Amino acid sequence: TQLLEQSPQFLSIQEGENLTVYCNSSSVFSSLQWYRQEPGEGPVLLVTVVTGGEVKKLKRLTFQFGDARKDSSLHITAAQPGDTGLYLCAGNAGGTSYGKLTFGQGTILTVHP
Amino acid sequence: NAGVMQNPRHLVRRRGQEARLRCSPMKGHSHVYWYRQLPEEGLKFMVYLQKENIIDESGMPKERFSAEFPKEGPSILRIQQVVRGDSAAYFCASSPGSANEKLFFGSGTQLSVL
């Protein structure tokens, strides 16, 4: 069974600070996705990383896939209150069930004004 | 262009009753996935369906749970004889094709078993 360990579980910071969320596994994933989920809603895809060592930027968010494709990180620069939410990483092991994802436990981010 | 539609949003059942959760994928999407989010736990894969076919049900409990995606109409997740441990948020996601990993999630159905 593949597992994704996400840390930290909770993160409470002030507006303007930087933060990093980590997603680690002992298993190799063919791709890794990051989602954001608001209360009472489903997850919304932020990014997909596929290649080991890949870095993708989405405005103030930077996503990195580890060289061995076992880990990933999400870095937010100058966090804003609008960044508050639940962030989830999810890995795809490959094979024919492309949407069969293993999710991390999630990181609840709170950004205080 | 409507997204993935799930209904009902909230469902309350007493122990022993049946729960039926519906999911209409995005227009043009023929691949549907069901996930369950238990309190204090992450999202867990349950089942992957295409029209009239169950492709992967490795995450489905062996008893009481079933899923279908008929040729016409929404996908249905059915839970028979519900127990308190079935209380969770159930999410449906759809994708346009088998080689496309981009999932679009619905808003979920919150099932509460009394």
mmCIF file of C-alpha atoms in Angstrom:
data_model
loop_
_atom_site.group_PDB
_atom_site.id
_atom_site.type_symbol
_atom_site.label_atom_id
_atom_site.label_comp_id
_atom_site.label_asym_id
_atom_site.label_seq_id
_atom_site.Cartn_x
_atom_site.Cartn_y
_atom_site.Cartn_z
ATOM 1 C CA THR A 1 0.000 0.000 0.000
ATOM 2 C CA GLN A 2 1.439 3.355 -1.002
ATOM 3 C CA LEU A 3 1.384 6.099 1.605
ATOM 4 C CA LEU A 4 1.967 9.826 1.386
ATOM 5 C CA GLU A 5 3.055 11.574 4.550
ATOM 6 C CA GLN A 6 2.221 15.247 4.489
ATOM 7 C CA SER A 7 3.659 17.765 6.941
ATOM 8 C CA PRO A 8 2.992 19.855 8.806
ATOM 9 C CA GLN A 9 -0.616 18.969 9.558
ATOM 10 C CA PHE A 10 -1.390 22.488 10.755
ATOM 11 C CA LEU A 11 0.286 25.756 9.877
ATOM 12 C CA SER A 12 -0.667 29.135 11.307
ATOM 13 C CA ILE A 13 1.301 32.142 10.073
ATOM 14 C CA GLN A 14 1.101 35.899 9.628
ATOM 15 C CA GLU A 15 0.428 37.600 6.335
ATOM 16 C CA GLY A 16 3.636 38.132 4.403
ATOM 17 C CA GLU A 17 5.492 35.115 5.759
ATOM 18 C CA ASN A 18 6.796 32.277 3.614
ATOM 19 C CA LEU A 19 5.938 28.627 4.172
ATOM 20 C CA THR A 20 6.692 25.172 2.843
ATOM 21 C CA VAL A 21 4.531 22.069 2.929
ATOM 22 C CA TYR A 22 6.142 18.672 2.429
ATOM 23 C CA CYS A 23 4.844 15.447 0.967
ATOM 24 C CA ASN A 24 6.968 12.307 1.389
ATOM 25 C CA SER A 25 6.711 8.659 0.497
ATOM 26 C CA SER A 26 8.872 5.570 0.315
ATOM 27 C CA SER A 27 7.160 4.739 -2.981
ATOM 28 C CA VAL A 28 7.757 6.097 -6.448
ATOM 29 C CA PHE A 29 4.888 7.906 -8.127
ATOM 30 C CA SER A 30 4.456 8.444 -11.847
ATOM 31 C CA SER A 31 3.071 11.887 -11.098
ATOM 32 C CA LEU A 32 2.101 14.000 -8.143
ATOM 33 C CA GLN A 33 -0.658 16.553 -7.839
ATOM 34 C CA TRP A 34 -1.401 19.339 -5.401
ATOM 35 C CA TYR A 35 -4.971 20.312 -4.562
ATOM 36 C CA ARG A 36 -6.614 22.983 -2.492
ATOM 37 C CA GLN A 37 -9.904 22.246 -0.722
ATOM 38 C CA GLU A 38 -12.276 24.766 0.817
ATOM 39 C CA PRO A 39 -14.702 23.753 3.597
ATOM 40 C CA GLY A 40 -17.751 22.011 2.181
ATOM 41 C CA GLU A 41 -16.276 21.748 -1.299
ATOM 42 C CA GLY A 42 -14.305 19.261 -3.324
ATOM 43 C CA PRO A 43 -10.563 19.547 -3.988
ATOM 44 C CA VAL A 44 -9.466 21.788 -6.831
ATOM 45 C CA LEU A 45 -6.350 20.871 -8.771
ATOM 46 C CA LEU A 46 -3.491 23.367 -8.523
ATOM 47 C CA VAL A 47 -0.712 21.602 -10.393
ATOM 48 C CA THR A 48 0.575 18.261 -11.671
ATOM 49 C CA VAL A 49 4.287 17.414 -11.650
ATOM 50 C CA VAL A 50 5.517 14.491 -13.676
ATOM 51 C CA THR A 51 9.282 14.602 -14.139
ATOM 52 C CA GLY A 52 11.774 14.018 -11.326
ATOM 53 C CA GLY A 53 13.291 17.352 -10.299
ATOM 54 C CA GLU A 54 10.521 19.315 -11.997
ATOM 55 C CA VAL A 55 9.688 22.762 -10.642
ATOM 56 C CA LYS A 56 6.465 24.579 -11.474
ATOM 57 C CA LYS A 57 5.427 28.052 -10.442
ATOM 58 C CA LEU A 58 1.900 29.348 -10.064
ATOM 59 C CA LYS A 59 2.119 33.022 -9.069
ATOM 60 C CA ARG A 60 3.409 32.923 -5.463
ATOM 61 C CA LEU A 61 3.252 29.127 -5.277
ATOM 62 C CA THR A 62 6.248 26.961 -6.211
ATOM 63 C CA PHE A 63 5.893 23.204 -6.561
ATOM 64 C CA GLN A 64 8.792 20.782 -6.731
ATOM 65 C CA PHE A 65 8.928 17.060 -7.489
ATOM 66 C CA GLY A 66 11.834 15.178 -5.970
ATOM 67 C CA ASP A 67 14.492 13.695 -8.229
ATOM 68 C CA ALA A 68 13.448 10.165 -7.270
ATOM 69 C CA ARG A 69 9.747 11.004 -7.640
ATOM 70 C CA LYS A 70 9.058 10.004 -4.054
ATOM 71 C CA ASP A 71 8.533 13.427 -2.545
ATOM 72 C CA SER A 72 7.249 16.879 -3.326
ATOM 73 C CA SER A 73 7.027 20.306 -1.759
ATOM 74 C CA LEU A 74 4.799 23.339 -2.009
ATOM 75 C CA HIS A 75 6.328 26.695 -1.159
ATOM 76 C CA ILE A 76 4.213 29.825 -0.777
ATOM 77 C CA THR A 77 5.930 33.201 -0.817
ATOM 78 C CA ALA A 78 4.465 36.183 1.015
ATOM 79 C CA ALA A 79 1.340 34.341 2.139
ATOM 80 C CA GLN A 80 -1.965 36.188 2.085
ATOM 81 C CA PRO A 81 -5.205 35.553 4.006
ATOM 82 C CA GLY A 82 -6.741 34.325 0.749
ATOM 83 C CA ASP A 83 -4.279 31.418 0.806
ATOM 84 C CA THR A 84 -6.040 30.000 3.859
ATOM 85 C CA GLY A 85 -7.343 26.509 3.211
ATOM 86 C CA LEU A 86 -6.589 22.795 3.137
ATOM 87 C CA TYR A 87 -3.751 21.761 0.854
ATOM 88 C CA LEU A 88 -3.532 18.163 -0.308
ATOM 89 C CA CYS A 89 -0.876 16.274 -2.186
ATOM 90 C CA ALA A 90 -1.872 13.218 -4.191
ATOM 91 C CA GLY A 91 0.218 10.679 -6.043
ATOM 92 C CA ASN A 92 -0.566 8.484 -8.984
ATOM 93 C CA ALA A 93 1.221 5.129 -9.030
ATOM 94 C CA GLY A 94 0.791 4.626 -12.751
ATOM 95 C CA GLY A 95 -1.017 1.799 -14.437
ATOM 96 C CA THR A 96 -4.356 2.090 -16.142
ATOM 97 C CA SER A 97 -6.381 3.742 -13.353
ATOM 98 C CA TYR A 98 -5.118 7.221 -14.075
ATOM 99 C CA GLY A 99 -7.397 8.973 -11.638
ATOM 100 C CA LYS A 100 -6.701 6.568 -8.798
ATOM 101 C CA LEU A 101 -4.811 8.785 -6.414
ATOM 102 C CA THR A 102 -3.209 8.283 -3.024
ATOM 103 C CA PHE A 103 -3.808 11.421 -0.972
ATOM 104 C CA GLY A 104 -1.798 12.820 1.891
ATOM 105 C CA GLN A 105 -3.542 13.758 5.133
ATOM 106 C CA GLY A 106 -3.538 17.411 4.199
ATOM 107 C CA THR A 107 -2.145 20.625 5.638
ATOM 108 C CA ILE A 108 -4.552 23.151 7.120
ATOM 109 C CA LEU A 109 -3.062 26.567 6.462
ATOM 110 C CA THR A 110 -4.294 29.670 8.266
ATOM 111 C CA VAL A 111 -2.887 33.037 7.272
ATOM 112 C CA HIS A 112 -3.678 35.823 9.715
ATOM 113 C CA PRO A 113 -4.007 39.424 8.490
ATOM 114 C CA ASN B 1 -20.371 24.627 -18.599
ATOM 115 C CA ALA B 2 -21.548 22.824 -15.489
ATOM 116 C CA GLY B 3 -19.020 21.080 -13.330
ATOM 117 C CA VAL B 4 -19.368 17.738 -11.606
ATOM 118 C CA MET B 5 -22.764 17.654 -9.919
ATOM 119 C CA GLN B 6 -23.381 15.620 -6.811
ATOM 120 C CA ASN B 7 -26.627 15.202 -4.960
ATOM 121 C CA PRO B 8 -27.798 15.331 -2.394
ATOM 122 C CA ARG B 9 -25.304 17.652 -0.681
ATOM 123 C CA HIS B 10 -26.360 16.344 2.695
ATOM 124 C CA LEU B 11 -27.941 12.995 3.471
ATOM 125 C CA VAL B 12 -29.098 11.788 6.858
ATOM 126 C CA ARG B 13 -29.854 8.122 7.363
ATOM 127 C CA ARG B 14 -30.607 5.933 10.351
ATOM 128 C CA ARG B 15 -28.624 2.796 10.947
ATOM 129 C CA GLY B 16 -29.815 -0.011 8.683
ATOM 130 C CA GLN B 17 -31.220 2.242 5.962
ATOM 131 C CA GLU B 18 -29.896 2.554 2.426
ATOM 132 C CA ALA B 19 -27.998 5.562 1.088
ATOM 133 C CA ARG B 20 -27.888 6.470 -2.600
ATOM 134 C CA LEU B 21 -25.410 9.087 -3.729
ATOM 135 C CA ARG B 22 -25.561 10.485 -7.244
ATOM 136 C CA CYS B 23 -22.900 11.970 -9.458
ATOM 137 C CA SER B 24 -23.244 13.551 -12.874
ATOM 138 C CA PRO B 25 -19.817 14.019 -14.477
ATOM 139 C CA MET B 26 -18.793 17.053 -16.449
ATOM 140 C CA LYS B 27 -20.091 17.182 -19.989
ATOM 141 C CA GLY B 28 -17.942 15.047 -22.225
ATOM 142 C CA HIS B 29 -16.377 13.109 -19.357
ATOM 143 C CA SER B 30 -16.879 9.351 -19.391
ATOM 144 C CA HIS B 31 -14.620 8.405 -16.461
ATOM 145 C CA VAL B 32 -15.878 8.642 -12.892
ATOM 146 C CA TYR B 33 -14.062 8.121 -9.604
ATOM 147 C CA TRP B 34 -15.529 7.934 -6.103
ATOM 148 C CA TYR B 35 -13.531 8.953 -3.030
ATOM 149 C CA ARG B 36 -14.412 8.965 0.661
ATOM 150 C CA GLN B 37 -13.149 11.452 3.208
ATOM 151 C CA LEU B 38 -13.559 10.243 6.758
ATOM 152 C CA PRO B 39 -13.242 12.644 9.704
ATOM 153 C CA GLU B 40 -9.571 13.182 10.573
ATOM 154 C CA GLU B 41 -8.489 11.161 7.543
ATOM 155 C CA GLY B 42 -7.498 11.988 4.016
ATOM 156 C CA LEU B 43 -9.340 11.211 0.839
ATOM 157 C CA LYS B 44 -9.405 7.502 0.035
ATOM 158 C CA PHE B 45 -10.026 6.053 -3.419
ATOM 159 C CA MET B 46 -13.042 3.768 -3.631
ATOM 160 C CA VAL B 47 -13.913 2.921 -7.217
ATOM 161 C CA TYR B 48 -13.245 3.864 -10.850
ATOM 162 C CA LEU B 49 -15.977 3.452 -13.440
ATOM 163 C CA GLN B 50 -16.520 4.044 -17.096
ATOM 164 C CA LYS B 51 -19.901 3.867 -18.772
ATOM 165 C CA GLU B 52 -21.444 0.496 -17.864
ATOM 166 C CA ASN B 53 -18.123 -0.848 -16.557
ATOM 167 C CA ILE B 54 -16.376 -1.026 -13.209
ATOM 168 C CA ILE B 55 -12.687 -0.655 -13.980
ATOM 169 C CA ASP B 56 -11.126 -0.674 -10.506
ATOM 170 C CA GLU B 57 -13.006 -1.291 -7.267
ATOM 171 C CA SER B 58 -9.996 -2.056 -5.112
ATOM 172 C CA GLY B 59 -10.938 0.630 -2.587
ATOM 173 C CA MET B 60 -14.528 -0.469 -2.069
ATOM 174 C CA PRO B 61 -15.493 -2.249 1.148
ATOM 175 C CA LYS B 62 -16.349 -5.839 0.332
ATOM 176 C CA GLU B 63 -19.852 -5.704 1.732
ATOM 177 C CA ARG B 64 -22.774 -3.263 1.560
ATOM 178 C CA PHE B 65 -21.144 -0.919 -0.971
ATOM 179 C CA SER B 66 -21.779 -0.936 -4.710
ATOM 180 C CA ALA B 67 -21.369 1.489 -7.576
ATOM 181 C CA GLU B 68 -22.664 1.788 -11.093
ATOM 182 C CA PHE B 69 -22.382 4.148 -14.037
ATOM 183 C CA PRO B 70 -25.174 3.270 -16.467
ATOM 184 C CA LYS B 71 -25.265 4.151 -20.129
ATOM 185 C CA GLU B 72 -27.797 6.845 -19.363
ATOM 186 C CA GLY B 73 -27.968 8.866 -16.184
ATOM 187 C CA PRO B 74 -25.651 9.603 -13.295
ATOM 188 C CA SER B 75 -23.227 7.356 -11.494
ATOM 189 C CA ILE B 76 -24.671 5.945 -8.281
ATOM 190 C CA LEU B 77 -22.832 4.945 -5.116
ATOM 191 C CA ARG B 78 -25.094 2.760 -3.037
ATOM 192 C CA ILE B 79 -24.554 1.869 0.599
ATOM 193 C CA GLN B 80 -26.864 -0.721 2.057
ATOM 194 C CA GLN B 81 -27.626 -1.114 5.762
ATOM 195 C CA VAL B 82 -25.609 1.928 6.737
ATOM 196 C CA VAL B 83 -23.675 2.009 10.004
ATOM 197 C CA ARG B 84 -22.307 4.989 11.946
ATOM 198 C CA GLY B 85 -18.840 4.331 10.557
ATOM 199 C CA ASP B 86 -20.135 5.128 7.075
ATOM 200 C CA SER B 87 -20.583 8.779 8.084
ATOM 201 C CA ALA B 88 -18.222 10.714 5.832
ATOM 202 C CA ALA B 89 -17.979 13.061 2.885
ATOM 203 C CA TYR B 90 -18.215 11.202 -0.402
ATOM 204 C CA PHE B 91 -16.683 12.892 -3.421
ATOM 205 C CA CYS B 92 -17.100 12.088 -7.064
ATOM 206 C CA ALA B 93 -14.554 13.144 -9.671
ATOM 207 C CA SER B 94 -14.610 12.900 -13.427
ATOM 208 C CA SER B 95 -12.003 13.045 -16.150
ATOM 209 C CA PRO B 96 -12.210 13.280 -19.911
ATOM 210 C CA GLY B 97 -10.177 10.218 -20.773
ATOM 211 C CA SER B 98 -8.165 7.303 -19.492
ATOM 212 C CA ALA B 99 -4.810 8.935 -20.165
ATOM 213 C CA ASN B 100 -5.768 12.219 -18.575
ATOM 214 C CA GLU B 101 -5.036 12.439 -14.888
ATOM 215 C CA LYS B 102 -6.726 15.786 -14.396
ATOM 216 C CA LEU B 103 -9.673 15.188 -12.114
ATOM 217 C CA PHE B 104 -12.559 17.536 -11.553
ATOM 218 C CA PHE B 105 -14.218 16.992 -8.197
ATOM 219 C CA GLY B 106 -17.791 17.610 -7.215
ATOM 220 C CA SER B 107 -18.768 19.367 -4.002
ATOM 221 C CA GLY B 108 -19.434 16.078 -2.278
ATOM 222 C CA THR B 109 -22.247 14.444 -0.347
ATOM 223 C CA GLN B 110 -21.997 14.595 3.427
ATOM 224 C CA LEU B 111 -23.541 11.396 4.771
ATOM 225 C CA SER B 112 -24.555 11.353 8.415
ATOM 226 C CA VAL B 113 -25.728 8.106 9.972
ATOM 227 C CA LEU B 114 -27.726 8.468 13.172
#
